[in-house]
Short mmCIF file of C-alpha atoms in Angstrom, two decimals:
data_model
loop_
_atom_site.label_atom_id
_atom_site.label_comp_id
_atom_site.label_asym_id
_atom_site.label_seq_id
_atom_site.Cartn_x
_atom_site.Cartn_y
_atom_site.Cartn_z
CA MET A 1 94.53 174.79 99.25
CA GLU A 2 94.07 171.84 101.56
CA ARG A 3 97.39 170.58 103.31
CA VAL A 4 98.17 166.99 103.46
CA ARG A 5 101.28 165.61 105.51
CA GLU A 6 102.52 162.29 104.48
CA VAL A 7 105.42 159.92 105.48
CA ALA A 8 107.24 157.86 102.71
CA VAL A 9 109.66 154.97 103.25
CA VAL A 10 112.30 153.81 100.72
CA PRO A 11 113.10 150.24 101.77
CA VAL A 12 116.61 149.20 100.75
CA ARG A 13 118.18 145.78 101.14
CA HIS A 14 121.53 144.80 99.39
CA GLY A 15 121.11 147.88 97.07
CA ARG A 16 117.48 146.93 95.94
CA VAL A 17 114.47 149.14 96.69
CA LEU A 18 110.89 148.10 97.17
CA LEU A 19 108.17 149.78 95.13
CA LEU A 20 104.45 148.99 95.51
CA GLN A 21 102.07 149.16 92.43
CA ARG A 22 98.69 150.84 92.83
CA GLY A 23 95.77 148.59 92.12
CA PRO A 24 93.43 148.63 89.23
CA ALA A 25 90.69 150.33 91.18
CA GLU A 26 92.88 153.14 92.66
CA ARG A 27 93.56 156.57 91.30
CA TRP A 28 96.57 156.45 89.08
CA ALA A 29 96.23 152.65 88.59
CA GLY A 30 99.44 150.84 87.88
CA LEU A 31 101.70 153.58 89.20
CA TRP A 32 104.80 152.29 91.01
CA GLU A 33 105.65 154.30 94.18
CA PHE A 34 107.39 154.05 97.65
CA PRO A 35 105.24 153.08 100.50
CA HIS A 36 103.61 156.06 101.92
CA SER A 37 100.54 157.32 104.01
CA PRO A 38 99.16 160.32 105.65
CA ILE A 39 100.51 161.21 109.05
CA GLU A 40 97.85 160.65 111.81
CA ALA A 41 97.16 163.47 114.21
CA ARG A 42 99.90 163.93 116.72
CA GLU A 43 101.78 160.88 115.36
CA PRO A 44 105.66 161.23 115.56
CA LEU A 45 107.34 160.89 112.29
CA GLU A 46 109.32 157.92 113.09
CA ARG A 47 106.39 156.14 114.38
CA ALA A 48 104.43 157.00 111.12
CA ALA A 49 107.31 155.81 109.11
CA ARG A 50 107.56 152.43 111.05
CA ARG A 51 103.75 151.90 110.53
CA VAL A 52 103.85 152.47 106.85
CA LEU A 53 106.72 150.02 106.60
CA ARG A 54 105.05 147.32 108.65
CA GLU A 55 101.42 147.57 107.33
CA GLN A 56 102.23 148.22 103.75
CA THR A 57 105.20 145.79 103.23
CA GLY A 58 105.58 143.49 106.13
CA VAL A 59 109.30 144.24 106.14
CA HIS A 60 111.32 145.35 109.09
CA GLY A 61 114.20 147.78 108.96
CA ARG A 62 116.35 150.43 110.74
CA LEU A 63 115.04 153.83 109.76
CA ILE A 64 117.39 156.40 108.57
CA GLY A 65 116.27 160.06 108.23
CA PRO A 66 114.19 161.85 107.39
CA ILE A 67 116.40 162.00 104.22
CA ARG A 68 114.17 164.42 102.11
CA VAL A 69 111.12 166.46 102.35
CA LEU A 70 109.12 166.83 99.10
CA ARG A 71 106.38 169.70 98.59
CA TYR A 72 104.10 169.55 95.64
CA SER A 73 100.63 170.42 94.71
CA VAL A 74 97.98 168.40 92.83
CA THR A 75 94.58 170.12 92.11
CA ARG A 76 93.39 171.68 95.51
CA PHE A 77 95.80 169.70 97.70
CA ARG A 78 99.29 170.99 98.84
CA TYR A 79 101.29 167.82 99.96
CA GLU A 80 104.31 167.69 102.20
CA MET A 81 105.98 164.34 102.09
CA ILE A 82 108.62 163.35 104.71
CA CYS A 83 110.88 160.52 103.42
CA PHE A 84 112.64 157.98 105.37
CA ARG A 85 115.25 155.34 104.22
CA ALA A 86 114.85 151.89 105.81
CA GLU A 87 117.80 149.52 105.88
CA CYS A 88 116.00 146.21 105.77
CA ALA A 89 117.37 143.03 107.37
CA VAL A 90 114.40 140.92 107.23
CA GLY A 91 111.92 140.28 104.34
CA GLU A 92 112.23 140.28 100.57
CA VAL A 93 112.85 143.48 98.86
CA GLY A 94 111.91 143.11 95.23
CA LEU A 95 112.58 145.61 92.44
CA SER A 96 115.92 147.19 91.36
CA VAL A 97 116.09 150.79 90.34
#
């Protein structure tokens, strides 16, 4: 199996979380998910989490974590996703869960 390491961020503000929806041309179109991305070679986990938060949401926040590590397989891929929480002070966080 091919190993993939990713970082995910759960942006939270006033009890609300931010989810992103996959575009119509992407695999699993319409799926709602937390911002996430593969970890770049030799990239520290917190730096990867800050990059994902900034690049995918434009929201700034204080990272907490890692809060959870998820491991799962899809077809020939074995994923390890390291999850952080981000307490957001600036920006709009949209959807309640």
